[in-house]
Short mmCIF file of C-alpha atoms in Angstrom, two decimals:
data_model
loop_
_atom_site.label_atom_id
_atom_site.label_comp_id
_atom_site.label_asym_id
_atom_site.label_seq_id
_atom_site.Cartn_x
_atom_site.Cartn_y
_atom_site.Cartn_z
CA MET C 27 -13.57 41.31 -28.20
CA MET C 28 -14.27 45.54 -28.46
CA GLU C 29 -17.43 47.16 -26.89
CA GLY C 30 -18.14 50.78 -28.07
CA GLY C 31 -14.80 51.21 -29.91
CA LEU C 32 -12.73 50.17 -26.41
CA PRO C 33 -11.52 46.80 -25.17
CA SER C 34 -14.07 45.11 -23.28
CA PRO C 35 -12.43 43.81 -19.76
CA LYS C 36 -12.32 40.10 -20.87
CA GLY C 37 -10.83 41.38 -24.55
CA ALA C 38 -7.51 41.15 -25.66
CA ASP C 39 -4.47 43.52 -25.32
CA VAL C 40 -4.13 45.59 -28.26
CA ASN C 41 -0.87 46.91 -27.24
CA ILE C 42 0.70 43.29 -26.83
CA ARG C 43 4.12 43.04 -28.52
CA ASP C 44 5.97 40.58 -30.66
CA LYS C 45 9.11 39.07 -30.56
CA GLU C 46 10.22 42.65 -32.46
CA GLU C 47 8.68 44.69 -30.38
CA ASN C 48 5.57 45.44 -32.83
CA VAL C 49 2.22 46.01 -31.88
CA CYS C 50 -1.10 45.25 -33.68
CA LEU C 51 -0.98 48.62 -35.44
CA HIS C 52 2.33 47.62 -37.34
CA TRP C 53 0.67 44.40 -38.68
CA ALA C 54 -2.44 46.45 -40.16
CA ALA C 55 0.09 49.02 -41.27
CA LEU C 56 1.74 46.03 -43.21
CA SER C 57 -1.13 44.86 -44.68
CA GLY C 58 -2.65 48.11 -45.36
CA CYS C 59 -5.96 47.21 -43.14
CA ASP C 60 -6.85 50.99 -42.48
CA ASP C 61 -10.44 49.51 -41.40
CA ILE C 62 -8.71 47.25 -38.73
CA ALA C 63 -6.10 50.23 -38.19
CA GLN C 64 -8.92 52.53 -37.06
CA ALA C 65 -10.43 49.59 -34.71
CA LEU C 66 -7.25 49.29 -33.16
CA LEU C 67 -6.72 53.34 -32.46
CA GLU C 68 -10.17 53.36 -30.94
CA ALA C 69 -9.15 50.48 -28.79
CA ARG C 70 -6.47 52.61 -27.52
CA CYS C 71 -3.50 50.98 -29.60
CA ASP C 72 -0.26 52.96 -29.51
CA LEU C 73 -0.11 55.10 -32.34
CA ASN C 74 3.53 56.27 -31.84
CA ALA C 75 4.55 52.45 -30.69
CA VAL C 76 8.14 51.55 -32.04
CA ASN C 77 9.97 48.20 -33.01
CA VAL C 78 13.19 46.74 -32.78
CA HIS C 79 13.79 49.53 -35.86
CA GLY C 80 12.36 52.14 -34.23
CA ASP C 81 9.93 51.82 -36.73
CA THR C 82 6.31 53.36 -35.91
CA PRO C 83 3.13 51.89 -37.96
CA LEU C 84 3.57 55.26 -40.04
CA HIS C 85 6.94 54.38 -41.04
CA VAL C 86 5.83 50.97 -41.93
CA ALA C 87 2.46 52.14 -43.97
CA ALA C 88 4.76 54.41 -45.70
CA ARG C 89 7.38 52.01 -46.66
CA GLU C 90 4.11 49.76 -47.96
CA ASN C 91 3.01 52.36 -49.99
CA HIS C 92 -0.55 52.25 -48.11
CA LEU C 93 -2.19 55.75 -48.60
CA GLU C 94 -5.43 55.01 -46.40
CA CYS C 95 -3.27 54.45 -43.22
CA VAL C 96 -0.67 56.71 -43.73
CA MET C 97 -4.35 59.30 -44.19
CA LEU C 98 -5.50 57.83 -41.25
CA PHE C 99 -2.27 58.05 -38.81
CA LEU C 100 -1.79 61.79 -39.74
CA SER C 101 -5.45 62.24 -39.25
CA ARG C 102 -4.99 60.90 -35.52
CA GLY C 103 -1.52 63.24 -35.02
CA ALA C 104 1.23 60.79 -36.09
CA ASP C 105 4.74 62.49 -35.86
CA VAL C 106 6.13 62.64 -39.50
CA SER C 107 9.48 63.73 -38.52
CA GLN C 108 9.88 60.87 -35.84
CA ARG C 109 13.18 58.86 -36.86
CA ASN C 110 13.81 55.26 -36.28
CA ARG C 111 17.29 53.40 -36.02
CA ASP C 112 18.72 54.34 -39.19
CA GLY C 113 17.81 57.89 -38.66
CA GLU C 114 14.64 57.76 -41.40
CA THR C 115 11.64 59.43 -40.96
CA ALA C 116 8.63 57.91 -42.76
CA LEU C 117 9.14 60.39 -45.46
CA ASP C 118 12.18 59.01 -46.24
CA CYS C 119 10.81 55.43 -46.54
CA CYS C 120 8.57 55.86 -49.07
CA ALA C 121 8.75 56.13 -52.71
CA CYS C 122 9.52 59.90 -53.95
CA GLY C 123 6.90 61.47 -55.46
CA SER C 124 4.36 58.89 -54.80
CA LYS C 125 0.67 60.08 -53.52
CA VAL C 126 2.23 58.85 -49.93
CA TRP C 127 5.13 60.75 -50.33
CA THR C 128 2.93 63.86 -51.32
CA ALA C 129 0.50 63.40 -48.01
CA LEU C 130 3.66 62.82 -45.88
CA ASN C 131 5.59 65.97 -47.32
CA THR C 132 2.29 68.13 -47.17
CA ASN C 133 1.94 67.34 -43.85
CA LYS C 134 5.39 68.20 -42.80
CA LYS C 135 5.15 71.41 -44.45
CA LEU C 136 1.68 72.42 -42.85
CA THR C 137 3.23 71.18 -39.37
CA ASP C 138 6.55 73.02 -39.95
CA ALA C 139 4.67 76.58 -40.72
CA ARG C 140 2.54 75.77 -37.80
CA ARG C 141 5.55 75.31 -35.41
CA GLY C 142 7.37 78.28 -37.34
CA ARG C 143 4.87 80.72 -36.07
CA GLU C 144 5.18 79.17 -32.61
CA CYS C 145 8.74 79.56 -32.41
CA ARG C 146 10.06 83.33 -32.58
CA GLY C 147 13.48 83.75 -34.00
CA GLU C 148 16.24 81.04 -33.78
CA ARG C 149 15.72 78.63 -31.85
CA VAL C 150 19.15 77.17 -29.73
CA LEU C 151 19.11 73.36 -30.10
CA SER C 152 22.23 73.07 -28.57
CA ARG C 153 25.23 74.76 -26.99
CA ASP C 154 27.73 72.33 -27.71
CA ILE C 155 27.19 69.39 -30.12
CA SER C 156 30.38 68.04 -29.48
CA ARG C 157 29.89 67.58 -26.01
CA GLY C 158 32.99 69.29 -24.66
CA TYR C 159 35.15 66.88 -27.11
CA GLU C 160 36.30 69.70 -29.25
CA ALA C 161 38.40 72.52 -28.21
CA VAL C 162 35.68 75.46 -29.47
CA PRO C 163 31.82 74.44 -28.47
CA ILE C 164 29.94 73.91 -31.69
CA THR C 165 26.19 75.48 -31.10
CA CYS C 166 23.17 74.37 -33.27
CA VAL C 167 20.54 76.43 -34.12
CA ASN C 168 17.28 76.29 -36.21
CA ALA C 169 15.28 79.29 -37.45
CA VAL C 170 13.63 77.77 -40.23
CA ASP C 171 11.34 74.55 -39.38
CA SER C 172 10.56 71.90 -36.62
CA GLU C 173 13.54 70.04 -37.40
CA PRO C 174 15.03 68.81 -33.61
CA LEU C 175 18.74 68.74 -33.01
CA PRO C 176 20.43 65.58 -35.16
CA GLU C 177 20.57 62.80 -32.72
CA ASN C 178 20.88 59.59 -35.36
CA PHE C 179 24.87 59.76 -34.98
CA LYS C 180 27.57 59.70 -32.62
CA TYR C 181 29.82 62.68 -32.38
CA ILE C 182 33.23 61.73 -32.34
CA PRO C 183 36.37 63.97 -32.63
CA ASP C 184 38.55 61.17 -34.35
CA SER C 185 37.58 58.83 -37.03
CA CYS C 186 37.15 54.95 -35.65
CA VAL C 187 37.21 51.61 -36.94
CA THR C 188 34.49 48.60 -36.27
CA SER C 189 36.35 46.15 -37.61
CA PRO C 190 40.32 45.09 -38.23
CA LEU C 191 41.96 46.96 -40.63
CA ASN C 192 45.55 47.06 -39.39
CA ILE C 193 46.53 50.67 -39.62
CA ASP C 194 50.45 50.62 -39.57
CA LYS C 195 50.85 52.88 -36.19
CA ASP C 196 54.03 51.13 -35.09
CA ILE C 197 56.31 54.13 -33.62
CA THR C 198 59.78 52.55 -35.22
CA HIS C 199 58.25 52.53 -38.82
CA LEU C 200 57.43 56.89 -38.65
CA GLN C 201 59.94 59.09 -40.67
CA HIS C 202 60.90 61.47 -38.46
CA CYS C 203 62.81 65.06 -38.11
CA THR C 204 65.86 65.77 -35.57
CA CYS C 205 64.82 69.09 -35.45
CA THR C 206 65.50 71.56 -32.44
CA ASP C 207 64.06 74.60 -34.18
CA ASP C 208 60.31 75.23 -34.85
CA CYS C 209 60.47 73.12 -38.17
CA SER C 210 60.43 76.17 -40.64
CA SER C 211 63.97 75.06 -41.85
CA SER C 212 63.99 72.87 -45.40
CA THR C 213 66.14 70.01 -43.52
CA CYS C 214 63.01 69.19 -41.64
CA ILE C 215 62.44 65.87 -42.77
CA CYS C 216 58.65 65.82 -41.90
CA GLY C 217 58.65 69.11 -44.41
CA GLN C 218 60.77 67.30 -47.04
CA LEU C 219 57.98 64.59 -47.08
CA SER C 220 55.82 67.04 -47.80
CA LEU C 221 57.87 68.75 -50.55
CA ARG C 222 58.37 71.73 -48.00
CA CYS C 223 56.95 72.76 -44.41
CA TRP C 224 53.50 74.43 -45.94
CA TYR C 225 52.08 76.23 -42.59
CA ASP C 226 53.34 79.86 -42.20
CA SER C 227 53.97 81.54 -38.34
CA GLU C 228 49.95 81.38 -38.09
CA GLY C 229 49.40 77.57 -39.02
CA ARG C 230 47.69 78.42 -42.19
CA LEU C 231 48.67 77.53 -45.74
CA PRO C 232 50.36 79.92 -48.15
CA LEU C 233 48.42 81.82 -51.19
CA ASP C 234 50.78 79.72 -53.63
CA PHE C 235 49.56 76.19 -52.06
CA CYS C 236 48.41 74.12 -54.88
CA GLN C 237 44.68 74.04 -54.74
CA ARG C 238 43.81 71.88 -57.83
CA GLU C 239 46.18 68.96 -56.90
CA PRO C 240 47.14 69.56 -53.14
CA PRO C 241 50.36 67.55 -51.96
CA VAL C 242 49.93 65.42 -49.07
CA LEU C 243 51.07 66.82 -45.80
CA PHE C 244 53.19 65.34 -43.43
CA GLU C 245 52.92 66.77 -39.89
CA CYS C 246 55.81 65.94 -37.17
CA ASN C 247 54.90 63.06 -35.05
CA HIS C 248 55.52 61.85 -31.84
CA ALA C 249 58.83 60.22 -32.75
CA CYS C 250 60.32 63.81 -33.78
CA SER C 251 62.64 65.64 -31.74
CA CYS C 252 60.86 68.54 -31.92
CA TRP C 253 58.66 70.33 -29.39
CA ARG C 254 54.80 69.51 -29.56
CA THR C 255 54.19 73.24 -30.51
CA CYS C 256 56.71 73.36 -33.19
CA ARG C 257 54.92 74.94 -36.81
CA ASN C 258 54.44 71.87 -38.48
CA ARG C 259 51.67 70.58 -36.15
CA VAL C 260 48.14 71.95 -37.38
CA VAL C 261 45.53 69.49 -37.93
CA GLN C 262 46.46 67.30 -35.04
CA ASN C 263 45.81 70.37 -32.72
CA GLY C 264 41.91 70.07 -33.91
CA LEU C 265 39.25 72.70 -34.52
CA ARG C 266 40.10 76.26 -33.51
CA VAL C 267 37.72 77.96 -35.20
CA ARG C 268 34.06 79.18 -34.24
CA LEU C 269 31.54 76.70 -36.46
CA GLN C 270 28.10 76.61 -36.19
CA LEU C 271 25.24 73.93 -37.16
CA PHE C 272 22.44 75.61 -38.26
CA ARG C 273 19.05 74.80 -40.52
CA THR C 274 19.38 76.16 -43.90
CA GLN C 275 16.24 77.01 -46.41
CA ASN C 276 16.63 74.61 -49.06
CA MET C 277 19.85 72.26 -47.96
CA GLY C 278 18.88 70.50 -44.44
CA TRP C 279 21.69 71.22 -42.04
CA GLY C 280 24.50 73.50 -42.85
CA VAL C 281 27.76 74.61 -41.24
CA ARG C 282 28.99 78.30 -41.24
CA ALA C 283 31.59 80.21 -39.97
CA MET C 284 30.87 82.03 -36.73
CA GLN C 285 34.19 84.45 -37.46
CA ASP C 286 36.04 85.92 -40.44
CA ILE C 287 38.44 83.10 -41.44
CA PRO C 288 41.60 84.06 -43.46
CA GLN C 289 42.33 81.86 -46.42
CA GLY C 290 44.80 78.63 -45.71
CA THR C 291 43.14 77.88 -42.68
CA PHE C 292 42.49 74.90 -41.23
CA ILE C 293 38.67 74.45 -40.38
CA CYS C 294 38.20 70.77 -39.53
CA GLU C 295 38.55 67.00 -40.34
CA TYR C 296 36.20 64.85 -41.90
CA VAL C 297 35.81 62.20 -39.06
CA GLY C 298 34.07 58.88 -39.39
CA GLU C 299 34.14 55.07 -39.74
CA ILE C 300 37.08 53.75 -41.80
CA ILE C 301 35.65 51.09 -44.12
CA THR C 302 36.92 49.04 -46.97
CA ASP C 303 35.38 49.81 -50.33
CA GLY C 304 33.91 46.41 -50.36
CA GLU C 305 32.14 47.51 -46.85
CA ALA C 306 30.98 50.43 -48.69
CA ASP C 307 29.10 48.62 -51.54
CA LYS C 308 27.17 46.58 -49.17
CA ARG C 309 25.98 49.75 -47.15
CA GLU C 310 22.59 51.35 -48.50
CA ASN C 311 23.25 54.92 -47.20
CA ASP C 312 26.08 56.26 -49.25
CA SER C 313 25.50 59.91 -48.09
CA PHE C 314 28.22 60.31 -45.85
CA LEU C 315 31.01 58.60 -47.80
CA PHE C 316 34.30 59.77 -48.30
CA THR C 317 36.86 58.10 -50.12
CA LEU C 318 40.18 58.24 -49.06
CA ASP C 319 41.61 57.87 -52.65
CA ASN C 320 44.89 56.73 -51.59
CA LYS C 321 46.11 54.91 -54.73
CA VAL C 322 48.14 52.49 -52.35
CA GLY C 323 46.81 49.11 -51.58
CA ASP C 324 43.05 48.23 -51.01
CA ALA C 325 40.59 51.19 -51.28
CA HIS C 326 39.13 52.82 -48.28
CA CYS C 327 36.74 55.11 -47.40
CA ILE C 328 34.95 56.88 -44.31
CA ASP C 329 31.66 56.85 -43.41
CA ALA C 330 30.05 59.25 -40.97
CA ARG C 331 26.51 58.34 -41.17
CA LEU C 332 26.85 56.62 -37.61
CA PHE C 333 29.87 58.00 -36.28
CA GLY C 334 31.28 61.75 -37.19
CA ASN C 335 31.90 65.15 -36.74
CA ILE C 336 30.92 68.62 -37.55
CA GLY C 337 32.38 67.66 -40.93
CA ARG C 338 29.24 65.22 -41.73
CA PHE C 339 26.92 68.32 -42.12
CA ILE C 340 29.46 70.27 -44.52
CA ASN C 341 27.18 70.73 -47.70
CA HIS C 342 28.51 70.89 -51.35
CA LEU C 343 29.12 74.16 -52.63
CA CYS C 344 29.62 74.89 -56.46
CA GLU C 345 31.93 77.90 -55.59
CA PRO C 346 33.30 76.12 -52.76
CA ASN C 347 35.53 77.91 -49.88
CA LEU C 348 36.95 74.68 -48.52
CA LEU C 349 39.87 72.46 -49.67
CA ALA C 350 40.30 68.63 -48.70
CA VAL C 351 43.74 67.88 -47.96
CA ARG C 352 45.23 64.20 -47.15
CA VAL C 353 47.30 64.81 -44.10
CA PHE C 354 49.49 62.54 -41.79
CA THR C 355 49.93 62.85 -38.12
CA MET C 356 50.61 60.08 -35.72
CA HIS C 357 51.19 57.60 -38.25
CA GLN C 358 51.95 57.35 -42.01
CA ASP C 359 50.37 54.25 -43.34
CA LEU C 360 49.33 55.53 -46.62
CA ARG C 361 45.96 53.85 -47.13
CA PHE C 362 44.64 55.93 -44.25
CA PRO C 363 45.28 59.63 -44.49
CA ARG C 364 43.32 62.09 -42.29
CA ILE C 365 40.91 64.60 -44.37
CA ALA C 366 41.34 68.04 -43.62
CA PHE C 367 39.25 70.98 -44.77
CA PHE C 368 41.43 74.23 -45.16
CA SER C 369 39.61 77.61 -46.58
CA SER C 370 40.55 78.07 -49.94
CA ARG C 371 39.42 81.69 -49.73
CA SER C 372 38.55 84.06 -47.32
CA ILE C 373 35.63 83.35 -45.56
CA ARG C 374 33.21 86.16 -43.49
CA THR C 375 31.32 85.52 -40.60
CA GLY C 376 27.90 84.26 -41.13
CA ASP C 377 29.09 82.51 -44.55
CA GLN C 378 28.07 78.59 -45.06
CA ILE C 379 31.18 76.58 -45.78
CA GLY C 380 31.59 74.04 -48.25
CA PHE C 381 33.28 72.01 -50.44
CA ASP C 382 33.12 70.43 -54.22
CA TYR C 383 31.40 67.08 -54.22
CA GLY C 384 32.84 66.30 -57.39
CA ASP C 385 31.41 65.40 -60.77
CA HIS C 386 31.45 61.70 -59.81
CA TYR C 387 28.84 62.33 -57.12
CA TRP C 388 26.71 64.37 -58.91
CA ARG C 389 26.88 61.85 -61.97
CA VAL C 390 25.20 59.41 -59.22
CA LYS C 391 23.07 61.85 -57.26
CA SER C 392 21.59 64.10 -60.19
CA LYS C 393 18.80 61.05 -61.11
CA TYR C 394 17.33 62.26 -57.60
CA PHE C 395 17.85 65.78 -56.45
CA GLY C 396 19.77 68.95 -57.83
CA CYS C 397 22.05 71.24 -56.05
CA GLN C 398 20.43 73.89 -54.08
CA CYS C 399 23.70 76.00 -53.07
CA GLY C 400 21.91 79.37 -54.84
CA SER C 401 25.19 80.21 -56.77
CA ASN C 402 25.14 82.19 -60.14
CA LYS C 403 27.97 79.64 -61.44
CA CYS C 404 25.85 76.52 -60.11
CA ARG C 405 26.79 73.40 -62.26
CA HIS C 406 24.29 70.93 -60.65
CA SER C 407 20.61 72.81 -60.19
CA VAL C 408 17.60 71.30 -61.61
CA ALA C 409 17.87 74.07 -64.22
CA SER C 410 21.69 73.55 -65.16
CA LEU C 411 21.01 69.80 -65.45
CA THR C 412 17.76 70.53 -67.54
CA TYR C 413 20.05 72.47 -70.13
CA SER C 414 23.16 69.89 -70.11
CA TRP C 415 20.69 66.84 -70.29
CA TYR C 416 18.64 68.87 -73.43
CA SER C 417 21.58 69.57 -75.20
CA SER C 418 23.31 66.40 -75.13
CA SER C 419 20.36 64.11 -75.94
CA SER C 420 16.84 63.64 -77.46
CA GLN C 421 13.79 65.26 -75.62
CA ALA C 422 12.40 62.03 -74.94
CA SER C 423 15.35 60.43 -73.39
CA TRP C 424 15.78 63.64 -71.51
CA VAL C 425 12.03 63.69 -69.92
CA ASP C 426 12.85 59.68 -68.68
CA GLY C 427 15.94 60.77 -67.41
CA PHE C 428 14.44 63.74 -65.61
CA GLU C 429 11.44 62.10 -63.80
CA GLY C 430 11.51 62.75 -59.99
CA LEU C 431 15.08 64.72 -60.11
CA ASP C 432 13.74 67.50 -57.85
CA CYS C 433 11.71 65.27 -55.04
CA ILE C 434 14.57 65.02 -52.55
CA GLN C 435 17.40 66.95 -50.79
CA ARG C 436 20.46 65.09 -49.65
CA GLN C 437 19.86 65.93 -45.94
#
């Protein structure tokens, strides 16, 4: 019962929760009853209540495409940037290009503009997103909008597993060297497995390293007789260059160099949850998948959506400055290489770092968004795709395939 818009002393509790922690407002949003939702808000029902999935009433209304409820919640100050347990905002839950999407996107832009005026210059969101797990701190800054520090994943320095994969880590199965020098000679067994020991005295790959089809690298391991400081140990030493997570203008979060980096330098590893291709197919969000492309046994990939390192934020560049190389360190199970990024050319302080996601990625994703790298040689921008599709198909089929292409971005 309500009296004057407020619950009477004898009325029901509008903030009582069901088994999934939903309040009445969640159910009103689900059914699209904006009049009931308004009455509940006037009765002081919690607009920002979250259920077990982390969804607010705004998430539910957006997912169900109930425009009136969305507009009501926004008028009452609902936070369009709040994320659920899957890391989704209400904007991520609705159909791209719909009226609900337009309302939420407009609200976000207005909010960002207002907050942008309030915050002067660059905001430091974290002095180290790795929480000390990396030898070099990784700061996070935002000078673009109101987006907070990304917290929808757990930072880990090494890849992990959440289900048995039976990775062969038996030390007696490791091929190893018996070197007594710095492992730079042609007699090093580990170097021979890699065709040669590729690292120079500075731990960099040489200029003649094949970038088109990089060889697999086998670093020295704990079964070797050499010292821990030998030349053939780079990736296993972890991140050593200064990087920064920053908010880009058009590509969400990105990573940039905070020092000049010579060609051939190890930058970081792509770290995440190692899963089978079958498990990857079951997962709805494929934005952070990196195939191991091992060509041996069952196929596997790394999913950095829930567990990952700075590598999960590295964007695609049509003119990449990073090269992905498969590396083995503490085991030699050929199904599970580590993915290491090396600089493919010199990188200047402040440059965004990125690698080429590949044509297969863009064949799938170009239906939803275009590349925003800004390069004059961009192959996957909206303009490039327009020309390519127009040249290879009829105008009618081009229009059908192009619909909604520029609605969303990867991050």
